[in-house]
């Protein structure tokens, strides 16, 4: 017997460790080890001697081994094994009668029966094995005739060689030299080779079904490495590089880093496939924050291009990715900490007392003022590019796209302007009092008025706009409207939010909860966020009409509100702008004290309107200023948290 033991691994090498110790145990104690392997913990041992107990203590904590049971015997699968009161000298009466007498007086160190799943299988295995004679003391006291018979019955005909290492466990039993095993084996292989693949599989299945559990383990260890395939390496060898690249292109950044470290071939596939470039392109297409960074930092020009001499190598994109992540983390930290760079546009003129509305893009800011004018500002230089005049009252609301600017005024009219020339294209006269708010998209426009009505318009073109329907239901001025393809949502000074069907213009439901009039709202998907003169912000589920959360913090009327996927930004008559955590607000378990991330205080008057994106907030106020709060380009040299130096530009109308 030659045995090489690896470092102790209880889970994988338990049976082979027990096989080693069984060299020194009698049959009853060997059965105890088998019972230990197949019994639930803690294990009770009624019949083992101190040496076997030591083996158990080496394999398990003593807390899992119960003291001997007072019962003199223990039933196992219908078998009765007598306790140590028989002085551990096993006789034919202490084991089942089906077990040969010679095997009851010897050690049987066989991994085969230790791997069996039950005592019955173990007995079958014991009958077909021949083992070396026992060296225990009780065997030395046998009579001479019994010893001769025992030696004759147990003369070693098979040798077991176990080699335990870090690889699979291999056990081999040498056949008797006088047998015809080699010839029989070659004959079987020759026949096997002549069969079809289906017949070969069927034969192997039947052959495996006749094997024991221990043999199944050997076959499994042999098959595992044969079934493993490095498909990323194999595909390029077959001229299928594009498939390997396509598979790896679905990995995220962390997984892609790990894949590069697998081997040189994987690294080559990732490099030649420009997979870091594809990962960044995927993020830019799906995430507005990534898209904004690509435009502002000028690396967008290296994306979405075929392989040319102008495209940097894969290593450039590999090094670019962590820089982008760092920028994103910095922006998020700036939002939470209130760090920003502030720019200020002074809109003061002789007749102006406030900037009521605004909208911006990357190139310009368009604002509506109380002095009846619309001013267009260059977003980079902050200079006034153009002034549009025509309204006879304050410009209270506006919206623009790439073609037209649509404005509503306290003169009760809606005007349509050409963006580039500033020419008036159309004037809509319907409402009896001031037009307080408007929205348009996809050929539909909705306006609301102090006259308590909502007008729905069809916009075939800037010059062809017709009234489709008038919605009546509010009992006070309708201050704000919003809509999508499913619903039109309106809020009024009557403390209610009403929901209407976009397609039929029929009333759907009313959202009740605010204690005073509602001044602002935004609607997107199922979520409605509203601000009121009761100084609160409410979040609503539009489908069921339930109020999901009430946000408190402003000290006066909440005049404007906007939200995206991450945050809510609100402005109020207290001159403050508050940033709220939207995801936390939607979580009923989040404490109210954690919802407001930051309060920004720079305006000296009421905040009338604001708009924001991932990088900035732009707000307007009764103090005749437009403020740009930049959370991307933040100067940290000697600046206190939450405040940054401002650039001020003043435009004076004459």
XYZ file of C-alpha atoms in Angstrom, residues 15-633:
619
model
C -13.233 9.476 2.254
C -9.586 9.117 1.336
C -8.480 10.432 4.743
C -10.750 7.872 6.336
C -9.309 5.209 4.062
C -5.865 6.026 5.401
C -6.995 5.717 9.018
C -8.908 2.524 8.300
C -5.551 0.780 7.861
C -5.317 0.721 11.640
C -8.950 -0.141 12.508
C -10.929 -3.314 12.965
C -14.122 -3.983 11.043
C -16.504 -2.581 13.716
C -14.523 0.635 13.923
C -14.283 0.826 10.135
C -18.064 0.589 10.011
C -18.132 3.398 12.554
C -16.159 5.556 10.170
C -18.592 4.711 7.401
C -21.499 5.601 9.667
C -19.726 8.877 10.454
C -19.573 9.673 6.742
C -23.237 8.971 6.089
C -24.873 10.219 9.316
C -26.064 13.713 10.158
C -24.112 15.779 12.662
C -23.597 15.674 15.578
C -22.380 12.070 15.365
C -22.995 9.526 18.157
C -20.454 6.696 18.458
C -21.487 3.743 20.652
C -18.866 1.175 19.757
C -15.475 2.690 18.850
C -12.266 2.496 20.794
C -10.036 5.432 21.884
C -7.912 5.298 18.724
C -10.955 5.720 16.480
C -12.188 8.488 18.751
C -8.876 10.253 18.141
C -9.475 9.976 14.390
C -12.882 11.626 14.785
C -11.404 14.419 16.853
C -8.900 15.104 14.102
C -11.686 15.382 11.524
C -14.349 17.294 13.456
C -14.613 19.651 16.416
C -15.381 17.685 19.559
C -18.575 19.713 20.008
C -20.042 17.829 17.052
C -19.339 14.365 18.531
C -21.743 13.166 21.202
C -20.610 10.869 24.010
C -21.402 7.136 23.681
C -25.044 6.254 23.899
C -26.119 4.169 26.882
C -27.707 1.717 24.481
C -25.497 -1.412 23.997
C -26.143 -1.493 20.275
C -27.117 0.809 17.422
C -29.464 -0.155 14.532
C -28.196 0.892 11.098
C -30.245 0.012 8.008
C -31.637 -2.982 9.816
C -28.222 -4.130 11.083
C -27.176 -4.428 14.729
C -23.586 -3.561 15.619
C -22.651 -4.453 19.163
C -20.995 -1.958 21.477
C -17.551 -1.885 22.984
C -18.700 -4.077 25.884
C -17.614 -7.004 23.697
C -14.022 -5.774 24.064
C -13.936 -4.760 20.404
C -13.301 -8.360 19.389
C -15.695 -8.800 16.514
C -17.187 -12.228 16.071
C -19.604 -13.649 13.607
C -22.414 -12.920 16.026
C -21.610 -9.186 16.214
C -22.151 -8.559 12.513
C -24.781 -9.621 10.011
C -24.689 -13.291 9.154
C -24.295 -12.441 5.470
C -20.779 -11.139 6.152
C -18.046 -13.816 5.793
C -16.402 -14.872 9.026
C -12.937 -14.150 7.731
C -13.817 -10.520 7.062
C -14.995 -9.981 10.608
C -11.531 -10.555 11.974
C -9.444 -8.285 9.799
C -8.910 -4.696 8.742
C -10.497 -3.761 5.419
C -8.862 -0.552 4.157
C -10.746 0.050 0.962
C -11.769 3.409 -0.452
C -14.258 1.506 -2.575
C -16.650 0.641 0.212
C -16.020 3.964 1.954
C -17.455 5.622 -1.174
C -20.653 3.579 -1.073
C -23.850 5.379 -0.279
C -25.219 2.859 2.248
C -24.151 0.017 4.527
C -25.782 -2.484 2.176
C -23.587 -1.314 -0.699
C -20.607 -1.472 1.633
C -21.328 -5.102 2.450
C -21.532 -5.956 -1.235
C -18.213 -4.275 -1.771
C -16.667 -6.114 1.155
C -17.687 -9.496 -0.233
C -15.799 -8.917 -3.466
C -12.589 -7.627 -1.850
C -9.653 -9.427 -0.336
C -7.671 -7.592 2.217
C -4.383 -7.850 4.038
C -4.387 -9.715 7.418
C -5.147 -7.701 10.512
C -2.301 -6.680 12.776
C -4.477 -5.998 15.746
C -3.805 -7.768 19.030
C -6.977 -9.834 19.044
C -5.987 -11.371 15.684
C -2.597 -12.383 17.089
C -4.356 -14.486 19.761
C -6.214 -16.668 17.262
C -5.573 -20.396 17.057
C -3.034 -21.674 14.541
C -5.626 -23.408 12.415
C -7.744 -20.277 12.272
C -4.690 -18.202 11.368
C -3.745 -20.534 8.548
C -7.277 -20.504 7.201
C -7.385 -16.760 7.543
C -4.091 -16.315 5.717
C -5.299 -18.619 2.987
C -8.603 -16.791 2.603
C -7.107 -13.328 2.768
C -3.946 -13.746 0.716
C -3.493 -10.442 -1.128
C -4.491 -10.758 -4.754
C -5.112 -7.060 -5.442
C -3.073 -4.041 -4.539
C -4.466 -0.554 -4.079
C -2.376 2.466 -4.919
C -3.769 5.864 -3.870
C -2.141 9.091 -4.857
C -3.742 12.207 -3.365
C -2.606 15.509 -4.769
C -4.025 18.742 -6.079
C -5.362 17.017 -9.184
C -8.077 14.391 -9.519
C -7.893 11.327 -7.299
C -6.841 8.236 -9.187
C -7.222 4.739 -7.835
C -6.093 1.617 -9.715
C -6.340 -2.067 -8.836
C -3.979 -4.476 -10.562
C -5.598 -7.530 -12.054
C -4.104 -10.981 -11.492
C -1.185 -11.587 -13.775
C -2.644 -14.898 -14.952
C -5.814 -13.266 -16.329
C -6.656 -12.384 -19.908
C -7.604 -8.796 -19.087
C -5.398 -7.135 -21.688
C -6.646 -9.364 -24.496
C -10.262 -8.932 -23.411
C -9.807 -5.163 -23.178
C -8.343 -4.882 -26.669
C -11.146 -7.034 -28.051
C -13.815 -4.853 -26.404
C -12.189 -1.664 -27.715
C -12.054 -3.099 -31.226
C -15.750 -3.931 -31.065
C -16.533 -0.513 -29.574
C -14.768 1.244 -32.449
C -16.923 -0.572 -34.976
C -20.217 0.715 -33.523
C -22.011 3.916 -34.466
C -21.825 6.958 -32.212
C -25.360 6.377 -30.951
C -24.568 2.754 -30.095
C -21.364 3.798 -28.351
C -23.250 6.332 -26.220
C -25.909 3.776 -25.314
C -23.266 1.215 -24.380
C -21.358 3.669 -22.183
C -24.588 4.738 -20.466
C -25.425 1.148 -19.615
C -21.861 0.536 -18.492
C -21.905 3.566 -16.188
C -25.255 2.530 -14.738
C -23.654 -0.722 -13.532
C -20.852 1.065 -11.676
C -20.815 2.169 -8.069
C -20.719 5.710 -6.734
C -16.969 5.635 -6.213
C -16.364 4.738 -9.861
C -18.696 7.536 -10.956
C -16.439 9.974 -9.090
C -13.384 8.752 -11.000
C -15.196 9.093 -14.324
C -16.361 12.596 -13.415
C -12.776 13.663 -12.579
C -11.619 12.272 -15.909
C -14.354 13.978 -17.954
C -14.255 17.458 -16.379
C -11.070 18.685 -18.118
C -12.227 17.138 -21.401
C -15.467 19.142 -21.326
C -13.818 22.513 -20.680
C -13.380 24.775 -23.714
C -11.740 28.195 -24.105
C -14.125 29.385 -26.799
C -12.643 32.900 -26.923
C -9.291 31.401 -27.953
C -10.838 28.738 -30.185
C -13.052 31.038 -32.263
C -10.260 33.190 -33.786
C -8.406 30.014 -34.713
C -11.424 29.141 -36.862
C -11.502 32.600 -38.442
C -14.393 33.737 -36.225
C -12.771 36.691 -34.475
C -15.925 38.785 -34.862
C -17.956 36.297 -32.816
C -15.434 36.342 -29.966
C -15.434 40.145 -30.057
C -19.228 40.263 -30.048
C -19.401 37.967 -27.014
C -16.921 40.035 -25.020
C -18.559 43.306 -26.055
C -21.437 42.590 -23.654
C -19.121 42.752 -20.624
C -19.117 45.689 -18.241
C -15.905 47.527 -17.390
C -14.941 45.393 -14.387
C -15.484 42.152 -16.292
C -13.588 43.496 -19.304
C -10.601 44.272 -17.086
C -10.681 40.721 -15.741
C -10.992 39.269 -19.241
C -7.833 41.099 -20.336
C -5.901 39.273 -17.625
C -6.998 35.758 -18.636
C -4.320 35.241 -21.289
C -2.580 36.994 -24.171
C -5.107 35.701 -26.689
C -8.035 37.214 -24.793
C -6.121 40.475 -24.486
C -5.478 40.452 -28.232
C -9.182 39.914 -29.032
C -10.165 42.822 -26.755
C -7.498 45.112 -28.182
C -8.087 44.369 -31.862
C -11.857 44.474 -31.361
C -11.606 47.979 -29.802
C -13.920 46.777 -27.047
C -13.140 49.665 -24.679
C -14.192 52.069 -27.422
C -17.414 50.115 -27.948
C -18.122 50.139 -24.213
C -17.766 53.935 -24.039
C -19.937 54.356 -27.147
C -22.637 52.199 -25.552
C -22.611 54.354 -22.420
C -22.763 57.589 -24.448
C -25.800 56.306 -26.363
C -27.725 55.290 -23.251
C -26.672 57.734 -20.518
C -27.155 61.515 -20.906
C -24.418 62.164 -18.355
C -21.875 60.324 -20.509
C -23.156 62.096 -23.617
C -22.787 65.484 -21.960
C -19.239 64.708 -20.825
C -18.271 63.550 -24.311
C -19.447 66.862 -25.754
C -17.894 69.076 -23.094
C -14.518 67.305 -22.954
C -14.209 66.928 -26.717
C -13.602 63.164 -26.807
C -16.868 62.616 -28.681
C -14.929 63.169 -31.926
C -13.110 59.871 -31.359
C -16.341 57.865 -31.074
C -18.723 56.318 -33.589
C -16.108 56.150 -36.323
C -14.784 53.194 -38.257
C -11.188 52.147 -37.892
C -9.103 54.842 -39.540
C -5.772 56.470 -38.924
C -7.571 59.201 -36.968
C -8.985 56.773 -34.404
C -6.688 56.245 -31.374
C -5.670 52.701 -30.366
C -7.602 50.634 -27.840
C -5.179 51.676 -25.089
C -6.430 55.277 -25.388
C -10.000 54.244 -24.616
C -8.786 51.916 -21.861
C -7.120 54.845 -20.110
C -10.025 57.199 -20.918
C -12.639 55.071 -19.172
C -11.360 55.548 -15.582
C -11.020 59.291 -16.225
C -14.687 59.442 -17.195
C -15.650 57.526 -14.067
C -13.616 59.972 -11.997
C -15.398 62.924 -13.620
C -18.792 61.379 -12.895
C -17.905 60.759 -9.254
C -16.683 64.338 -8.935
C -19.907 65.730 -10.415
C -22.052 63.638 -8.066
C -19.968 64.788 -5.091
C -20.335 68.424 -6.200
C -24.124 68.062 -6.340
C -24.244 66.555 -2.865
C -21.817 69.025 -1.319
C -23.148 72.076 -3.146
C -19.818 72.895 -4.810
C -20.402 74.943 -7.936
C -19.086 77.697 -10.132
C -21.583 80.545 -10.335
C -22.210 82.795 -13.330
C -24.664 85.685 -13.206
C -26.530 87.527 -15.953
C -28.013 90.894 -14.951
C -31.203 91.508 -16.944
C -32.115 94.793 -15.244
C -33.718 97.453 -17.406
C -35.742 100.566 -16.711
C -39.120 98.808 -16.730
C -38.142 95.280 -15.686
C -39.005 93.837 -12.315
C -38.298 90.154 -12.917
C -37.414 87.267 -15.249
C -40.527 85.092 -15.295
C -39.486 82.198 -17.537
C -36.507 80.690 -19.355
C -35.234 77.759 -21.381
C -31.692 76.905 -22.502
C -29.575 74.571 -24.602
C -25.816 74.286 -25.197
C -25.670 77.492 -27.228
C -28.257 79.919 -25.875
C -30.598 80.930 -23.091
C -34.012 82.394 -23.947
C -35.791 84.321 -21.208
C -39.175 86.007 -20.860
C -39.267 89.220 -18.827
C -41.810 91.302 -17.053
C -40.954 94.213 -19.366
C -42.890 92.409 -22.183
C -39.720 91.323 -24.029
C -38.004 88.056 -24.875
C -34.210 88.141 -24.634
C -31.859 85.606 -26.246
C -28.431 85.193 -24.569
C -25.226 83.559 -25.759
C -24.567 80.781 -23.258
C -20.778 80.996 -23.531
C -20.190 84.739 -23.517
C -23.430 85.540 -21.631
C -24.058 88.463 -23.979
C -27.528 89.391 -25.184
C -27.840 88.403 -28.836
C -31.398 89.495 -29.651
C -34.515 91.056 -28.163
C -37.991 90.078 -29.397
C -40.815 92.524 -28.826
C -44.504 92.359 -29.645
C -46.364 91.349 -26.486
C -48.216 94.097 -24.672
C -47.956 92.360 -21.324
C -45.399 90.438 -19.270
C -44.045 87.278 -20.876
C -45.120 84.642 -18.354
C -44.214 81.387 -20.147
C -42.282 80.141 -23.157
C -41.011 77.061 -24.933
C -38.883 76.642 -28.045
C -37.499 73.985 -30.367
C -35.176 74.153 -33.369
C -37.760 76.049 -35.458
C -40.021 78.233 -33.324
C -40.404 80.002 -29.985
C -43.912 79.955 -28.492
C -44.700 82.484 -25.744
C -47.671 83.234 -23.511
C -48.332 86.622 -21.964
C -50.464 88.505 -19.528
C -51.967 90.193 -22.617
C -54.019 86.929 -23.063
C -52.301 86.001 -26.364
C -49.997 83.224 -27.528
C -47.358 84.210 -30.087
C -45.231 82.029 -32.349
C -41.785 83.360 -33.322
C -39.201 82.168 -35.831
C -36.054 81.231 -33.880
C -33.374 82.547 -36.191
C -34.977 85.781 -37.402
C -37.238 86.632 -34.460
C -40.168 87.220 -36.825
C -43.708 86.736 -35.484
C -45.272 83.840 -37.420
C -48.610 83.508 -35.668
C -50.730 85.034 -32.898
C -53.396 82.952 -31.127
C -56.233 84.783 -29.423
C -58.511 82.565 -27.373
C -58.075 83.026 -23.620
C -59.850 85.859 -21.844
C -57.128 86.458 -19.274
C -53.380 85.942 -18.858
C -51.830 82.827 -20.394
C -49.992 81.359 -17.407
C -48.340 78.295 -18.931
C -48.005 76.286 -22.147
C -46.427 73.100 -23.508
C -46.099 71.746 -27.065
C -44.742 68.538 -28.606
C -45.435 66.231 -31.557
C -47.989 68.481 -33.218
C -49.980 69.136 -30.038
C -50.008 72.238 -27.829
C -51.763 72.800 -24.497
C -52.210 76.237 -22.923
C -53.771 77.272 -19.628
C -54.998 80.571 -18.326
C -56.107 82.637 -15.417
C -59.609 82.305 -16.931
C -59.683 78.735 -15.418
C -59.683 76.991 -18.819
C -57.290 74.695 -20.680
C -57.002 74.895 -24.470
C -55.798 71.965 -26.592
C -54.393 72.939 -29.999
C -53.396 71.007 -33.147
C -50.130 72.347 -34.606
C -49.867 71.288 -38.236
C -47.254 74.001 -38.793
C -46.207 77.269 -37.131
C -48.766 79.120 -39.209
C -51.478 76.435 -39.125
C -52.608 76.027 -35.514
C -56.249 75.175 -34.751
C -58.183 74.768 -31.518
C -59.184 71.166 -30.860
C -60.861 71.265 -27.439
C -61.346 73.418 -24.351
C -61.116 71.618 -21.000
C -63.154 73.098 -18.176
C -63.262 71.807 -14.613
C -61.016 73.847 -12.367
C -62.605 76.416 -10.071
C -59.620 78.816 -10.060
C -56.786 79.915 -12.338
C -54.962 77.029 -14.022
C -51.319 77.765 -13.258
C -49.482 74.949 -15.047
C -50.016 72.103 -17.547
C -47.933 69.159 -18.753
C -48.725 66.191 -20.996
C -47.521 63.120 -22.853
C -49.192 60.699 -25.266
C -51.459 59.335 -22.510
C -52.427 62.116 -20.126
C -52.781 65.890 -19.860
C -52.122 67.051 -16.285
C -53.181 70.459 -14.965
C -52.782 72.184 -11.589
C -54.809 75.065 -10.247
C -55.222 77.549 -7.485
C -58.225 75.455 -6.391
C -55.724 73.049 -4.655
C -56.336 70.195 -7.118
C -54.480 68.411 -9.888
C -56.694 67.114 -12.678
C -55.830 64.354 -15.148
C -57.313 64.262 -18.657
C -56.999 61.809 -21.531
C -54.709 63.156 -24.247
C -56.439 61.325 -27.091
C -60.078 61.982 -26.120
C -59.655 65.061 -23.862
C -61.991 63.387 -21.360
C -61.593 63.864 -17.614
C -59.899 60.927 -15.827
C -59.327 61.743 -12.135
C -58.477 64.402 -9.555
C -55.466 64.331 -7.225
C -56.283 65.898 -3.858
C -53.877 66.608 -1.017
C -52.395 70.083 -1.155
C -53.821 72.455 1.437
C -53.423 75.580 -0.720
C -53.168 76.474 -4.407
C -50.706 74.635 -6.660
C -48.184 76.779 -8.524
C -46.033 74.250 -10.461
C -45.749 70.612 -11.508
C -43.908 68.239 -13.801
C -45.264 64.947 -15.164
C -43.268 62.043 -16.625
C -44.109 58.341 -16.882
C -46.274 57.589 -13.830
C -44.793 60.288 -11.608
C -46.198 63.762 -10.975
C -44.262 66.211 -8.772
C -46.084 69.355 -7.671
C -45.269 72.464 -5.634
C -47.775 74.544 -3.740
C -48.301 77.715 -1.771
C -48.640 75.453 1.288
C -44.788 75.380 1.054
C -44.688 71.621 0.324
C -43.775 69.387 -2.596
C -45.827 66.268 -3.265
C -45.028 63.160 -5.327
C -47.999 61.376 -6.926
C -48.681 58.135 -8.761
C -50.834 59.314 -11.652
C -52.371 55.896 -12.314
C -53.911 55.402 -8.870
C -53.908 59.000 -7.652
C -51.965 58.178 -4.469
C -49.628 60.681 -2.838
C -46.284 58.907 -2.461
C -44.356 61.464 -0.408
C -44.553 64.993 0.985
C -41.326 67.038 0.974
C -41.095 69.869 3.475
C -38.357 72.471 3.745
C -39.262 75.609 1.835
C -40.482 78.543 3.900
C -42.687 80.124 1.237
C -44.630 79.241 -1.918
C -42.885 76.647 -4.133
C -42.933 78.415 -7.501
C -40.973 76.087 -9.845
C -39.964 72.449 -9.864
C -38.140 70.027 -12.160
C -36.947 66.417 -11.789
C -34.917 63.783 -13.657
C -34.000 60.183 -12.819
C -31.842 61.133 -9.831
C -32.991 64.344 -8.229
C -35.678 66.976 -7.816
C -34.768 70.679 -7.944
C -37.238 73.233 -6.582
C -37.284 77.024 -6.316
C -39.482 79.091 -4.029
C -40.460 82.590 -3.038
C -38.034 82.316 -0.104
C -35.228 82.840 -2.659
C -33.830 79.328 -2.112
C -33.196 76.468 -4.507
C -33.309 73.007 -2.967
C -31.892 69.768 -4.391
C -33.713 66.583 -3.315
C -32.829 62.904 -3.680
C -35.600 61.492 -5.904
C -34.813 57.812 -5.325
C -34.825 58.301 -1.564
C -38.077 60.262 -1.781
C -39.703 57.313 -3.560
C -38.533 54.942 -0.816
C -41.063 55.026 2.067
C -38.376 53.755 4.469
C -36.066 56.743 3.877
C -36.090 59.255 6.765
C -37.405 62.715 5.879
C -34.178 64.290 7.151
C -32.137 62.579 4.385
C -34.205 63.744 1.407
C -32.863 67.298 0.923
C -29.306 67.035 -0.382
C -28.486 70.716 -0.575
C -29.929 74.213 -0.310
C -28.503 76.841 -2.669
C -28.863 80.499 -1.691
C -27.737 83.192 -4.137
C -30.891 84.896 -5.366
C -31.984 87.982 -3.443
C -35.600 87.706 -4.618
C -38.277 85.166 -5.428
C -37.207 82.286 -7.692
C -39.613 82.241 -10.653
C -38.287 79.558 -12.976
C -35.468 77.007 -13.232
C -34.211 74.278 -15.505
C -31.361 71.811 -14.926
C -29.412 68.913 -16.406
C -26.632 66.620 -15.160
C -24.087 69.456 -14.992
C -25.888 72.671 -14.082
C -28.924 74.557 -12.866
C -30.076 77.757 -14.591
C -32.572 79.835 -12.614
C -34.326 83.187 -12.906
C -35.690 85.436 -10.233
C -37.604 88.539 -9.255
C -34.175 90.105 -8.616
C -33.801 90.435 -12.430
C -30.938 87.945 -12.652
C -30.291 84.639 -14.379
C -27.891 82.394 -12.434
C -25.899 79.505 -13.908
C -24.859 76.977 -11.251
C -22.077 74.872 -12.824
C -21.310 71.594 -11.009
C -18.824 70.361 -13.615
C -16.221 73.108 -13.857
